[in-house]
Amino acid sequence: MSEVYGRRIILSCGNWWFVVWQIGCALAPNLTCLIIFRFFAGIGGSACLTLGAGVIADLFPIEQRGLATAIWSSGPMIGPVVGPIAGGFIGETIGWRWVFWVLLMISAVVSAAIEVLNRETYASVLIRWKTVRLAKELGRPDLRSAYAPDGEDVSVMTELRYGLTRPVLLFCKSPIVFLLSTYMALAYGLLYLFFTTIPTVFRGQYGFSTGLSGLAFVGIGVGFFLGMGLVASTNDRLVVKLTQQNGGKFQPEMRLPMMVFFACFLPISFFWYGWAAEKHVHWIVPIIGTVPFSFGMMGIYLPIQTYVIDCYPGYAASANATLTASRSLVGALLPLAGPQMFQTLGLGWGNSLLGFVAVAFIPVPIVFSRYGQAIREKFPVELR
């Protein structure tokens, strides 16, 4: 919808929708209502997750998008780490309902700041507005936006149909987007399988309180910051160097080679954390063991995110919606199998199974780097 009405209005509506439903969550009379209210809050929260990619495509040239994407992605990555820490202490001291009252206050302040400071960035919408203004000022009803298909204006319903089908078209008709979405979703699902065991392990096995158990996520946060810093400082420079070697011709696949290095870190944490927790090693050891996974995940997440922005700069929000929807569904559904799996296999072999899966997927980034351009060019997707 942001590619029809503009980034600003959709972002504002999504943010305030998120804010309002925090009230429902805080006042929920039972678990069923809480789940439903959180569902609606999630709809509003999806605006920032999706539209950031579009704004980056609007504002930043290719050689700066890696850094911009890293800064923007710090929210979706660091949030799941900070949330359990803050939520644990808030819930333990003043009650779980205050988790949502605090979210309400913070999100309202941030949404108000965005409302005041944010401006429209999408070129198609800006030119459309300018066309309407000039047509009125100059008495030229024949003026048309250069972004309109074939130079002709189309109806709102037609534009909505185009806008709402783009993410589906990309997922179904672009094999490279489908494969990257699947790979990112796998990494995201493994991250949330991590999350299913951490509170139980550190509360039940190491005797942490509810608040202190949230601090067990610090290792994941440290890995995120290290990975984000390395990607932010190297990805754009790598792209510039490869572009020069390619005679000055940029290819989006130049974002992907560094994924090969980072993918090797994903399996380490499962064996380290799993067996350290299984053998009741000192609590700091499994916490440190979570660092390699989150470090490696940032080196997968950020290049893929920037890659789809580079491939579809005019429709970056739609391309990112494809990634966000697939990884969010897997991140929500895959952990449901976690408790049963770990109960059956134990922490050691349960995490080792996930580690073997991560090992099997290490060669995947090599395929993306070597054959991504050929796959993308063989199956072009016509977007409008």
mmCIF file of C-alpha atoms in Angstrom:
data_model
loop_
_atom_site.group_PDB
_atom_site.id
_atom_site.type_symbol
_atom_site.label_atom_id
_atom_site.label_comp_id
_atom_site.label_asym_id
_atom_site.label_seq_id
_atom_site.Cartn_x
_atom_site.Cartn_y
_atom_site.Cartn_z
ATOM 1 C CA MET A 1 0.000 0.000 0.000
ATOM 2 C CA SER A 2 2.942 2.355 0.550
ATOM 3 C CA GLU A 3 3.682 2.016 -3.163
ATOM 4 C CA VAL A 4 0.182 3.342 -3.845
ATOM 5 C CA TYR A 5 -0.408 5.967 -1.138
ATOM 6 C CA GLY A 6 3.153 6.709 -0.031
ATOM 7 C CA ARG A 7 5.367 5.595 2.848
ATOM 8 C CA ARG A 8 4.355 8.259 5.357
ATOM 9 C CA ILE A 9 0.614 7.665 5.648
ATOM 10 C CA ILE A 10 0.943 3.872 5.866
ATOM 11 C CA LEU A 11 3.748 4.119 8.422
ATOM 12 C CA SER A 12 1.751 6.564 10.550
ATOM 13 C CA CYS A 13 -1.415 4.444 10.443
ATOM 14 C CA GLY A 14 0.533 1.294 11.283
ATOM 15 C CA ASN A 15 2.362 2.920 14.196
ATOM 16 C CA TRP A 16 -0.753 4.370 15.814
ATOM 17 C CA TRP A 17 -2.650 1.125 15.250
ATOM 18 C CA PHE A 18 0.143 -0.615 17.166
ATOM 19 C CA VAL A 19 -0.060 1.958 19.971
ATOM 20 C CA VAL A 20 -3.830 1.638 20.408
ATOM 21 C CA TRP A 21 -3.779 -2.158 20.701
ATOM 22 C CA GLN A 22 -1.271 -1.999 23.557
ATOM 23 C CA ILE A 23 -4.189 -0.701 25.634
ATOM 24 C CA GLY A 24 -6.195 -3.800 24.732
ATOM 25 C CA CYS A 25 -3.264 -6.059 25.651
ATOM 26 C CA ALA A 26 -2.790 -4.318 29.010
ATOM 27 C CA LEU A 27 -6.485 -4.662 29.858
ATOM 28 C CA ALA A 28 -7.030 -8.150 28.391
ATOM 29 C CA PRO A 29 -9.406 -10.120 30.680
ATOM 30 C CA ASN A 30 -8.090 -13.544 29.613
ATOM 31 C CA LEU A 31 -5.435 -15.284 27.529
ATOM 32 C CA THR A 32 -7.645 -15.602 24.452
ATOM 33 C CA CYS A 33 -8.238 -11.856 24.321
ATOM 34 C CA LEU A 34 -4.535 -11.204 24.886
ATOM 35 C CA ILE A 35 -3.589 -13.372 21.915
ATOM 36 C CA ILE A 36 -6.175 -11.655 19.693
ATOM 37 C CA PHE A 37 -5.083 -8.163 20.776
ATOM 38 C CA ARG A 38 -1.437 -9.045 20.189
ATOM 39 C CA PHE A 39 -2.383 -10.239 16.714
ATOM 40 C CA PHE A 40 -3.846 -6.821 15.891
ATOM 41 C CA ALA A 41 -0.851 -5.078 17.473
ATOM 42 C CA GLY A 42 1.396 -7.165 15.263
ATOM 43 C CA ILE A 43 -0.424 -5.928 12.161
ATOM 44 C CA GLY A 44 0.468 -2.368 13.123
ATOM 45 C CA GLY A 45 4.014 -3.295 14.070
ATOM 46 C CA SER A 46 4.603 -4.780 10.616
ATOM 47 C CA ALA A 47 4.661 -1.280 9.079
ATOM 48 C CA CYS A 48 8.118 -0.371 10.382
ATOM 49 C CA LEU A 49 9.446 -3.858 9.642
ATOM 50 C CA THR A 50 8.443 -3.579 5.993
ATOM 51 C CA LEU A 51 8.640 0.091 5.070
ATOM 52 C CA GLY A 52 12.181 0.656 6.289
ATOM 53 C CA ALA A 53 13.508 -1.110 3.194
ATOM 54 C CA GLY A 54 11.408 1.129 0.974
ATOM 55 C CA VAL A 55 12.636 4.304 2.669
ATOM 56 C CA ILE A 56 16.254 3.135 2.344
ATOM 57 C CA ALA A 57 15.738 2.512 -1.383
ATOM 58 C CA ASP A 58 14.187 5.991 -1.701
ATOM 59 C CA LEU A 59 16.924 7.882 0.130
ATOM 60 C CA PHE A 60 20.254 6.097 -0.185
ATOM 61 C CA PRO A 61 22.485 5.333 -3.203
ATOM 62 C CA ILE A 62 23.772 1.809 -3.697
ATOM 63 C CA GLU A 63 27.126 2.414 -2.015
ATOM 64 C CA GLN A 64 25.444 3.523 1.232
ATOM 65 C CA ARG A 65 22.597 1.027 1.517
ATOM 66 C CA GLY A 66 24.551 -1.601 3.422
ATOM 67 C CA LEU A 67 25.219 0.753 6.328
ATOM 68 C CA ALA A 68 21.687 2.169 6.246
ATOM 69 C CA THR A 69 20.168 -1.320 6.247
ATOM 70 C CA ALA A 70 22.377 -2.387 9.155
ATOM 71 C CA ILE A 71 21.266 0.563 11.278
ATOM 72 C CA TRP A 72 17.588 0.059 10.447
ATOM 73 C CA SER A 73 17.742 -3.718 10.999
ATOM 74 C CA SER A 74 19.185 -3.274 14.471
ATOM 75 C CA GLY A 75 15.603 -2.777 15.732
ATOM 76 C CA PRO A 76 14.102 -6.089 14.542
ATOM 77 C CA MET A 77 17.231 -7.943 15.646
ATOM 78 C CA ILE A 78 17.965 -6.304 19.002
ATOM 79 C CA GLY A 79 14.277 -6.035 19.988
ATOM 80 C CA PRO A 80 13.816 -9.780 20.653
ATOM 81 C CA VAL A 81 16.879 -9.591 22.931
ATOM 82 C CA VAL A 82 16.003 -6.438 24.876
ATOM 83 C CA GLY A 83 12.333 -7.466 25.175
ATOM 84 C CA PRO A 84 12.852 -10.547 27.374
ATOM 85 C CA ILE A 85 15.305 -8.653 29.600
ATOM 86 C CA ALA A 86 13.009 -5.676 30.168
ATOM 87 C CA GLY A 87 9.849 -7.784 30.225
ATOM 88 C CA GLY A 88 11.314 -10.191 32.747
ATOM 89 C CA PHE A 89 12.117 -7.514 35.304
ATOM 90 C CA ILE A 90 8.882 -5.576 34.700
ATOM 91 C CA GLY A 91 6.731 -8.691 34.988
ATOM 92 C CA GLU A 92 8.571 -9.863 38.086
ATOM 93 C CA THR A 93 8.332 -6.555 39.969
ATOM 94 C CA ILE A 94 5.134 -4.736 38.941
ATOM 95 C CA GLY A 95 3.184 -7.332 36.939
ATOM 96 C CA TRP A 96 2.898 -8.485 33.340
ATOM 97 C CA ARG A 97 0.244 -5.901 32.422
ATOM 98 C CA TRP A 98 2.820 -3.178 32.937
ATOM 99 C CA VAL A 99 4.850 -4.667 30.087
ATOM 100 C CA PHE A 100 2.144 -3.348 27.761
ATOM 101 C CA TRP A 101 1.703 -0.036 29.572
ATOM 102 C CA VAL A 102 5.446 0.589 29.169
ATOM 103 C CA LEU A 103 5.207 -0.423 25.500
ATOM 104 C CA LEU A 104 2.282 1.961 25.116
ATOM 105 C CA MET A 105 4.229 4.901 26.530
ATOM 106 C CA ILE A 106 7.398 4.240 24.552
ATOM 107 C CA SER A 107 5.644 3.495 21.265
ATOM 108 C CA ALA A 108 3.406 6.557 21.603
ATOM 109 C CA VAL A 109 6.422 8.835 22.082
ATOM 110 C CA VAL A 110 8.290 7.287 19.147
ATOM 111 C CA SER A 111 5.197 7.400 16.911
ATOM 112 C CA ALA A 112 4.653 11.070 17.760
ATOM 113 C CA ALA A 113 8.281 11.828 16.920
ATOM 114 C CA ILE A 114 7.966 10.019 13.592
ATOM 115 C CA GLU A 115 4.763 11.913 12.914
ATOM 116 C CA VAL A 116 6.532 15.244 13.392
ATOM 117 C CA LEU A 117 9.871 14.459 11.735
ATOM 118 C CA ASN A 118 8.954 12.067 8.935
ATOM 119 C CA ARG A 119 8.353 13.200 5.356
ATOM 120 C CA GLU A 120 7.182 11.368 2.245
ATOM 121 C CA THR A 121 10.082 9.765 0.335
ATOM 122 C CA TYR A 122 8.531 7.611 -2.405
ATOM 123 C CA ALA A 123 9.283 9.190 -5.777
ATOM 124 C CA SER A 124 6.190 7.902 -7.591
ATOM 125 C CA VAL A 125 3.839 9.442 -5.031
ATOM 126 C CA LEU A 126 5.800 12.715 -4.839
ATOM 127 C CA ILE A 127 5.677 13.115 -8.630
ATOM 128 C CA ARG A 128 1.975 12.262 -8.661
ATOM 129 C CA TRP A 129 1.304 14.971 -6.076
ATOM 130 C CA LYS A 130 3.391 17.418 -8.077
ATOM 131 C CA THR A 131 1.513 16.512 -11.263
ATOM 132 C CA VAL A 132 -1.851 17.181 -9.605
ATOM 133 C CA ARG A 133 -0.604 20.500 -8.194
ATOM 134 C CA LEU A 134 0.848 21.695 -11.489
ATOM 135 C CA ALA A 135 -2.215 20.598 -13.447
ATOM 136 C CA LYS A 136 -4.327 22.760 -11.148
ATOM 137 C CA GLU A 137 -1.952 25.733 -11.052
ATOM 138 C CA LEU A 138 -1.289 25.785 -14.800
ATOM 139 C CA GLY A 139 -4.732 24.732 -15.944
ATOM 140 C CA ARG A 140 -3.211 21.679 -17.630
ATOM 141 C CA PRO A 141 -5.512 18.685 -17.027
ATOM 142 C CA ASP A 142 -3.508 16.791 -19.665
ATOM 143 C CA LEU A 143 -0.414 16.520 -17.427
ATOM 144 C CA ARG A 144 0.440 12.940 -16.414
ATOM 145 C CA SER A 145 2.946 11.481 -13.976
ATOM 146 C CA ALA A 146 6.005 9.943 -15.584
ATOM 147 C CA TYR A 147 5.572 6.969 -13.225
ATOM 148 C CA ALA A 148 2.073 6.154 -14.483
ATOM 149 C CA PRO A 149 2.030 3.040 -16.710
ATOM 150 C CA ASP A 150 2.321 4.099 -20.374
ATOM 151 C CA GLY A 151 2.017 7.692 -19.230
ATOM 152 C CA GLU A 152 -1.645 7.177 -18.291
ATOM 153 C CA ASP A 153 -3.181 7.513 -14.855
ATOM 154 C CA VAL A 154 -4.827 4.387 -13.462
ATOM 155 C CA SER A 155 -7.637 3.975 -10.970
ATOM 156 C CA VAL A 156 -7.020 3.559 -7.256
ATOM 157 C CA MET A 157 -8.418 0.009 -7.310
ATOM 158 C CA THR A 158 -6.050 -0.939 -10.135
ATOM 159 C CA GLU A 159 -3.107 0.529 -8.241
ATOM 160 C CA LEU A 160 -4.137 -1.356 -5.113
ATOM 161 C CA ARG A 161 -4.375 -4.581 -7.068
ATOM 162 C CA TYR A 162 -0.868 -4.049 -8.421
ATOM 163 C CA GLY A 163 0.471 -3.132 -4.984
ATOM 164 C CA LEU A 164 -1.100 -5.996 -3.062
ATOM 165 C CA THR A 165 -0.050 -8.670 -5.569
ATOM 166 C CA ARG A 166 3.616 -7.632 -5.907
ATOM 167 C CA PRO A 167 4.888 -9.512 -2.817
ATOM 168 C CA VAL A 168 3.007 -12.643 -3.904
ATOM 169 C CA LEU A 169 4.374 -12.377 -7.448
ATOM 170 C CA LEU A 170 7.914 -12.017 -6.167
ATOM 171 C CA PHE A 171 7.578 -15.002 -3.844
ATOM 172 C CA CYS A 172 5.963 -17.267 -6.448
ATOM 173 C CA LYS A 173 7.638 -16.173 -9.698
ATOM 174 C CA SER A 174 11.158 -15.161 -8.643
ATOM 175 C CA PRO A 175 13.127 -18.283 -7.634
ATOM 176 C CA ILE A 176 15.982 -16.241 -6.175
ATOM 177 C CA VAL A 177 13.628 -14.250 -3.920
ATOM 178 C CA PHE A 178 11.861 -17.462 -2.906
ATOM 179 C CA LEU A 179 15.142 -19.198 -2.078
ATOM 180 C CA LEU A 180 16.531 -16.242 -0.146
ATOM 181 C CA SER A 181 13.239 -15.893 1.745
ATOM 182 C CA THR A 182 13.348 -19.576 2.650
ATOM 183 C CA TYR A 183 16.968 -19.399 3.775
ATOM 184 C CA MET A 184 16.351 -16.316 5.913
ATOM 185 C CA ALA A 185 13.217 -17.897 7.361
ATOM 186 C CA LEU A 186 15.225 -20.981 8.349
ATOM 187 C CA ALA A 187 17.791 -18.856 10.200
ATOM 188 C CA TYR A 188 14.997 -16.897 11.881
ATOM 189 C CA GLY A 189 13.223 -20.089 12.918
ATOM 190 C CA LEU A 190 16.431 -21.463 14.435
ATOM 191 C CA LEU A 191 16.822 -18.217 16.386
ATOM 192 C CA TYR A 192 13.369 -18.554 17.900
ATOM 193 C CA LEU A 193 13.959 -22.222 18.697
ATOM 194 C CA PHE A 194 16.860 -20.889 20.758
ATOM 195 C CA PHE A 195 14.429 -18.592 22.527
ATOM 196 C CA THR A 196 12.151 -21.476 23.531
ATOM 197 C CA THR A 197 14.822 -23.118 25.704
ATOM 198 C CA ILE A 198 16.647 -20.157 27.268
ATOM 199 C CA PRO A 199 14.056 -19.180 29.944
ATOM 200 C CA THR A 200 13.470 -22.809 30.964
ATOM 201 C CA VAL A 201 17.167 -23.667 31.114
ATOM 202 C CA PHE A 202 18.253 -20.665 33.131
ATOM 203 C CA ARG A 203 15.271 -20.620 35.492
ATOM 204 C CA GLY A 204 14.958 -24.347 36.062
ATOM 205 C CA GLN A 205 18.547 -25.495 35.722
ATOM 206 C CA TYR A 206 20.571 -22.537 36.919
ATOM 207 C CA GLY A 207 18.066 -21.092 39.389
ATOM 208 C CA PHE A 208 17.726 -17.666 37.758
ATOM 209 C CA SER A 209 14.727 -15.539 38.723
ATOM 210 C CA THR A 210 12.249 -14.423 36.050
ATOM 211 C CA GLY A 211 14.033 -11.091 35.699
ATOM 212 C CA LEU A 212 17.556 -12.532 35.689
ATOM 213 C CA SER A 213 16.622 -15.198 33.135
ATOM 214 C CA GLY A 214 16.135 -12.400 30.608
ATOM 215 C CA LEU A 215 19.820 -11.524 30.992
ATOM 216 C CA ALA A 216 20.622 -14.887 29.399
ATOM 217 C CA PHE A 217 19.731 -13.221 26.083
ATOM 218 C CA VAL A 218 22.697 -10.849 26.421
ATOM 219 C CA GLY A 219 24.946 -13.279 24.540
ATOM 220 C CA ILE A 220 22.638 -13.179 21.529
ATOM 221 C CA GLY A 221 22.588 -9.379 21.716
ATOM 222 C CA VAL A 222 26.386 -9.181 21.792
ATOM 223 C CA GLY A 223 26.566 -11.369 18.694
ATOM 224 C CA PHE A 224 24.032 -9.178 16.924
ATOM 225 C CA PHE A 225 26.024 -6.021 17.645
ATOM 226 C CA LEU A 226 29.320 -7.592 16.535
ATOM 227 C CA GLY A 227 27.797 -8.961 13.335
ATOM 228 C CA MET A 228 25.979 -5.732 12.553
ATOM 229 C CA GLY A 229 29.159 -3.713 13.060
ATOM 230 C CA LEU A 230 31.209 -5.954 10.782
ATOM 231 C CA VAL A 231 28.587 -6.024 8.014
ATOM 232 C CA ALA A 232 28.005 -2.265 8.244
ATOM 233 C CA SER A 233 31.722 -1.538 7.921
ATOM 234 C CA THR A 234 32.495 -3.978 5.101
ATOM 235 C CA ASN A 235 29.447 -4.645 2.909
ATOM 236 C CA ASP A 236 29.365 -1.326 1.059
ATOM 237 C CA ARG A 237 33.146 -1.318 0.602
ATOM 238 C CA LEU A 238 33.000 -4.835 -0.820
ATOM 239 C CA VAL A 239 30.316 -3.759 -3.288
ATOM 240 C CA VAL A 240 32.372 -0.733 -4.407
ATOM 241 C CA LYS A 241 35.456 -2.927 -4.903
ATOM 242 C CA LEU A 242 33.603 -5.622 -6.863
ATOM 243 C CA THR A 243 31.885 -2.980 -8.992
ATOM 244 C CA GLN A 244 35.257 -1.500 -9.939
ATOM 245 C CA GLN A 245 36.572 -4.964 -10.814
ATOM 246 C CA ASN A 246 33.476 -5.489 -12.971
ATOM 247 C CA GLY A 247 34.230 -2.449 -15.116
ATOM 248 C CA GLY A 248 32.019 -0.152 -13.072
ATOM 249 C CA LYS A 249 28.905 -2.291 -13.563
ATOM 250 C CA PHE A 250 27.048 -3.078 -10.339
ATOM 251 C CA GLN A 251 25.207 -6.355 -9.769
ATOM 252 C CA PRO A 252 23.005 -6.933 -6.693
ATOM 253 C CA GLU A 253 24.665 -10.322 -6.160
ATOM 254 C CA MET A 254 27.796 -8.483 -5.041
ATOM 255 C CA ARG A 255 26.084 -8.211 -1.638
ATOM 256 C CA LEU A 256 26.065 -11.977 -1.128
ATOM 257 C CA PRO A 257 29.666 -13.355 -1.013
ATOM 258 C CA MET A 258 30.193 -12.368 2.631
ATOM 259 C CA MET A 259 27.284 -14.647 3.591
ATOM 260 C CA VAL A 260 29.583 -17.630 2.988
ATOM 261 C CA PHE A 261 31.833 -16.527 5.866
ATOM 262 C CA PHE A 262 28.999 -15.814 8.287
ATOM 263 C CA ALA A 263 27.073 -19.031 7.554
ATOM 264 C CA CYS A 264 29.918 -21.032 9.080
ATOM 265 C CA PHE A 265 29.187 -19.517 12.506
ATOM 266 C CA LEU A 266 25.551 -20.637 12.735
ATOM 267 C CA PRO A 267 26.110 -24.290 13.728
ATOM 268 C CA ILE A 268 28.715 -23.507 16.417
ATOM 269 C CA SER A 269 26.219 -22.185 18.933
ATOM 270 C CA PHE A 270 23.926 -25.200 18.824
ATOM 271 C CA PHE A 271 26.680 -27.640 19.806
ATOM 272 C CA TRP A 272 28.287 -25.240 22.280
ATOM 273 C CA TYR A 273 25.117 -24.059 24.020
ATOM 274 C CA GLY A 274 23.304 -27.403 23.851
ATOM 275 C CA TRP A 275 25.960 -29.587 25.400
ATOM 276 C CA ALA A 276 27.055 -26.948 27.927
ATOM 277 C CA ALA A 277 23.466 -26.757 29.189
ATOM 278 C CA GLU A 278 23.046 -30.541 29.008
ATOM 279 C CA LYS A 279 26.140 -31.100 31.172
ATOM 280 C CA HIS A 280 25.255 -28.297 33.623
ATOM 281 C CA VAL A 281 28.427 -26.336 32.913
ATOM 282 C CA HIS A 282 28.703 -22.919 34.606
ATOM 283 C CA TRP A 283 25.934 -20.599 33.341
ATOM 284 C CA ILE A 284 28.303 -18.193 31.586
ATOM 285 C CA VAL A 285 29.421 -20.931 29.168
ATOM 286 C CA PRO A 286 26.035 -21.480 27.431
ATOM 287 C CA ILE A 287 25.456 -17.714 27.356
ATOM 288 C CA ILE A 288 28.759 -17.192 25.534
ATOM 289 C CA GLY A 289 27.826 -20.109 23.304
ATOM 290 C CA THR A 290 24.894 -18.159 21.850
ATOM 291 C CA VAL A 291 27.176 -15.417 20.476
ATOM 292 C CA PRO A 292 28.387 -17.184 17.266
ATOM 293 C CA PHE A 293 24.839 -17.864 16.045
ATOM 294 C CA SER A 294 23.603 -14.288 16.359
ATOM 295 C CA PHE A 295 26.885 -13.011 14.895
ATOM 296 C CA GLY A 296 26.475 -15.262 11.878
ATOM 297 C CA MET A 297 22.793 -14.501 11.513
ATOM 298 C CA MET A 298 23.457 -10.786 11.036
ATOM 299 C CA GLY A 299 25.837 -11.652 8.209
ATOM 300 C CA ILE A 300 23.009 -13.521 6.491
ATOM 301 C CA TYR A 301 20.100 -11.270 7.347
ATOM 302 C CA LEU A 302 21.613 -7.932 6.305
ATOM 303 C CA PRO A 303 23.069 -8.895 2.878
ATOM 304 C CA ILE A 304 19.794 -10.567 1.866
ATOM 305 C CA GLN A 305 17.840 -7.543 3.048
ATOM 306 C CA THR A 306 20.054 -5.160 1.065
ATOM 307 C CA TYR A 307 20.083 -7.480 -1.938
ATOM 308 C CA VAL A 308 16.324 -7.299 -2.481
ATOM 309 C CA ILE A 309 16.464 -3.507 -2.080
ATOM 310 C CA ASP A 310 19.113 -3.343 -4.819
ATOM 311 C CA CYS A 311 17.181 -5.739 -7.080
ATOM 312 C CA TYR A 312 13.850 -3.903 -6.798
ATOM 313 C CA PRO A 313 14.585 -0.327 -5.629
ATOM 314 C CA GLY A 314 11.259 0.965 -6.920
ATOM 315 C CA TYR A 315 9.360 -1.797 -5.144
ATOM 316 C CA ALA A 316 11.655 -2.391 -2.170
ATOM 317 C CA ALA A 317 8.752 -2.411 0.308
ATOM 318 C CA SER A 318 7.030 -5.216 -1.616
ATOM 319 C CA ALA A 319 10.248 -7.203 -1.897
ATOM 320 C CA ASN A 320 10.915 -6.775 1.815
ATOM 321 C CA ALA A 321 7.314 -7.740 2.605
ATOM 322 C CA THR A 322 8.067 -11.095 0.978
ATOM 323 C CA LEU A 323 11.067 -11.630 3.266
ATOM 324 C CA THR A 324 9.292 -10.356 6.373
ATOM 325 C CA ALA A 325 6.135 -12.426 5.943
ATOM 326 C CA SER A 326 7.960 -15.694 5.313
ATOM 327 C CA ARG A 327 10.476 -15.310 8.140
ATOM 328 C CA SER A 328 7.810 -14.133 10.599
ATOM 329 C CA LEU A 329 5.571 -17.114 9.876
ATOM 330 C CA VAL A 330 8.439 -19.563 10.347
ATOM 331 C CA GLY A 331 9.658 -17.686 13.430
ATOM 332 C CA ALA A 332 6.160 -17.970 14.919
ATOM 333 C CA LEU A 333 5.318 -21.559 13.969
ATOM 334 C CA LEU A 334 8.598 -23.507 14.102
ATOM 335 C CA PRO A 335 9.201 -22.896 17.853
ATOM 336 C CA LEU A 336 5.886 -24.631 18.581
ATOM 337 C CA ALA A 337 7.729 -27.876 17.917
ATOM 338 C CA GLY A 338 10.600 -26.909 20.209
ATOM 339 C CA PRO A 339 9.367 -28.106 23.629
ATOM 340 C CA GLN A 340 8.397 -31.554 22.343
ATOM 341 C CA MET A 341 11.663 -31.950 20.437
ATOM 342 C CA PHE A 342 13.856 -30.982 23.394
ATOM 343 C CA GLN A 343 11.781 -33.090 25.758
ATOM 344 C CA THR A 344 12.356 -36.115 23.519
ATOM 345 C CA LEU A 345 16.002 -35.585 22.545
ATOM 346 C CA GLY A 346 17.288 -33.513 25.438
ATOM 347 C CA LEU A 347 19.167 -30.240 25.228
ATOM 348 C CA GLY A 348 22.349 -31.792 23.878
ATOM 349 C CA TRP A 349 21.018 -33.870 21.014
ATOM 350 C CA GLY A 350 18.082 -31.539 20.356
ATOM 351 C CA ASN A 351 20.421 -28.627 19.733
ATOM 352 C CA SER A 352 22.851 -30.887 17.884
ATOM 353 C CA LEU A 353 20.061 -31.793 15.457
ATOM 354 C CA LEU A 354 19.573 -28.093 14.746
ATOM 355 C CA GLY A 355 23.342 -27.732 14.419
ATOM 356 C CA PHE A 356 23.487 -30.474 11.791
ATOM 357 C CA VAL A 357 20.713 -28.709 9.865
ATOM 358 C CA ALA A 358 22.721 -25.466 10.003
ATOM 359 C CA VAL A 359 25.839 -27.345 8.813
ATOM 360 C CA ALA A 360 23.908 -28.759 5.859
ATOM 361 C CA PHE A 361 22.904 -25.240 4.817
ATOM 362 C CA ILE A 362 26.438 -23.771 4.919
ATOM 363 C CA PRO A 363 26.985 -24.300 1.135
ATOM 364 C CA VAL A 364 23.733 -22.484 0.268
ATOM 365 C CA PRO A 365 25.288 -18.966 0.240
ATOM 366 C CA ILE A 366 27.928 -20.235 -2.207
ATOM 367 C CA VAL A 367 25.131 -21.182 -4.596
ATOM 368 C CA PHE A 368 23.535 -17.760 -4.174
ATOM 369 C CA SER A 369 26.832 -15.977 -4.848
ATOM 370 C CA ARG A 370 27.783 -17.999 -7.908
ATOM 371 C CA TYR A 371 24.435 -18.563 -9.566
ATOM 372 C CA GLY A 372 22.203 -15.840 -8.127
ATOM 373 C CA GLN A 373 22.585 -13.505 -11.093
ATOM 374 C CA ALA A 374 21.865 -16.283 -13.616
ATOM 375 C CA ILE A 375 18.764 -17.361 -11.682
ATOM 376 C CA ARG A 376 17.519 -13.774 -11.328
ATOM 377 C CA GLU A 377 18.024 -12.965 -15.002
ATOM 378 C CA LYS A 378 16.535 -16.256 -16.211
ATOM 379 C CA PHE A 379 13.317 -15.665 -14.263
ATOM 380 C CA PRO A 380 12.601 -11.916 -14.448
ATOM 381 C CA VAL A 381 9.463 -10.647 -12.741
ATOM 382 C CA GLU A 382 7.510 -7.866 -14.399
ATOM 383 C CA LEU A 383 6.277 -5.487 -11.708
ATOM 384 C CA ARG A 384 4.094 -2.433 -12.248
#
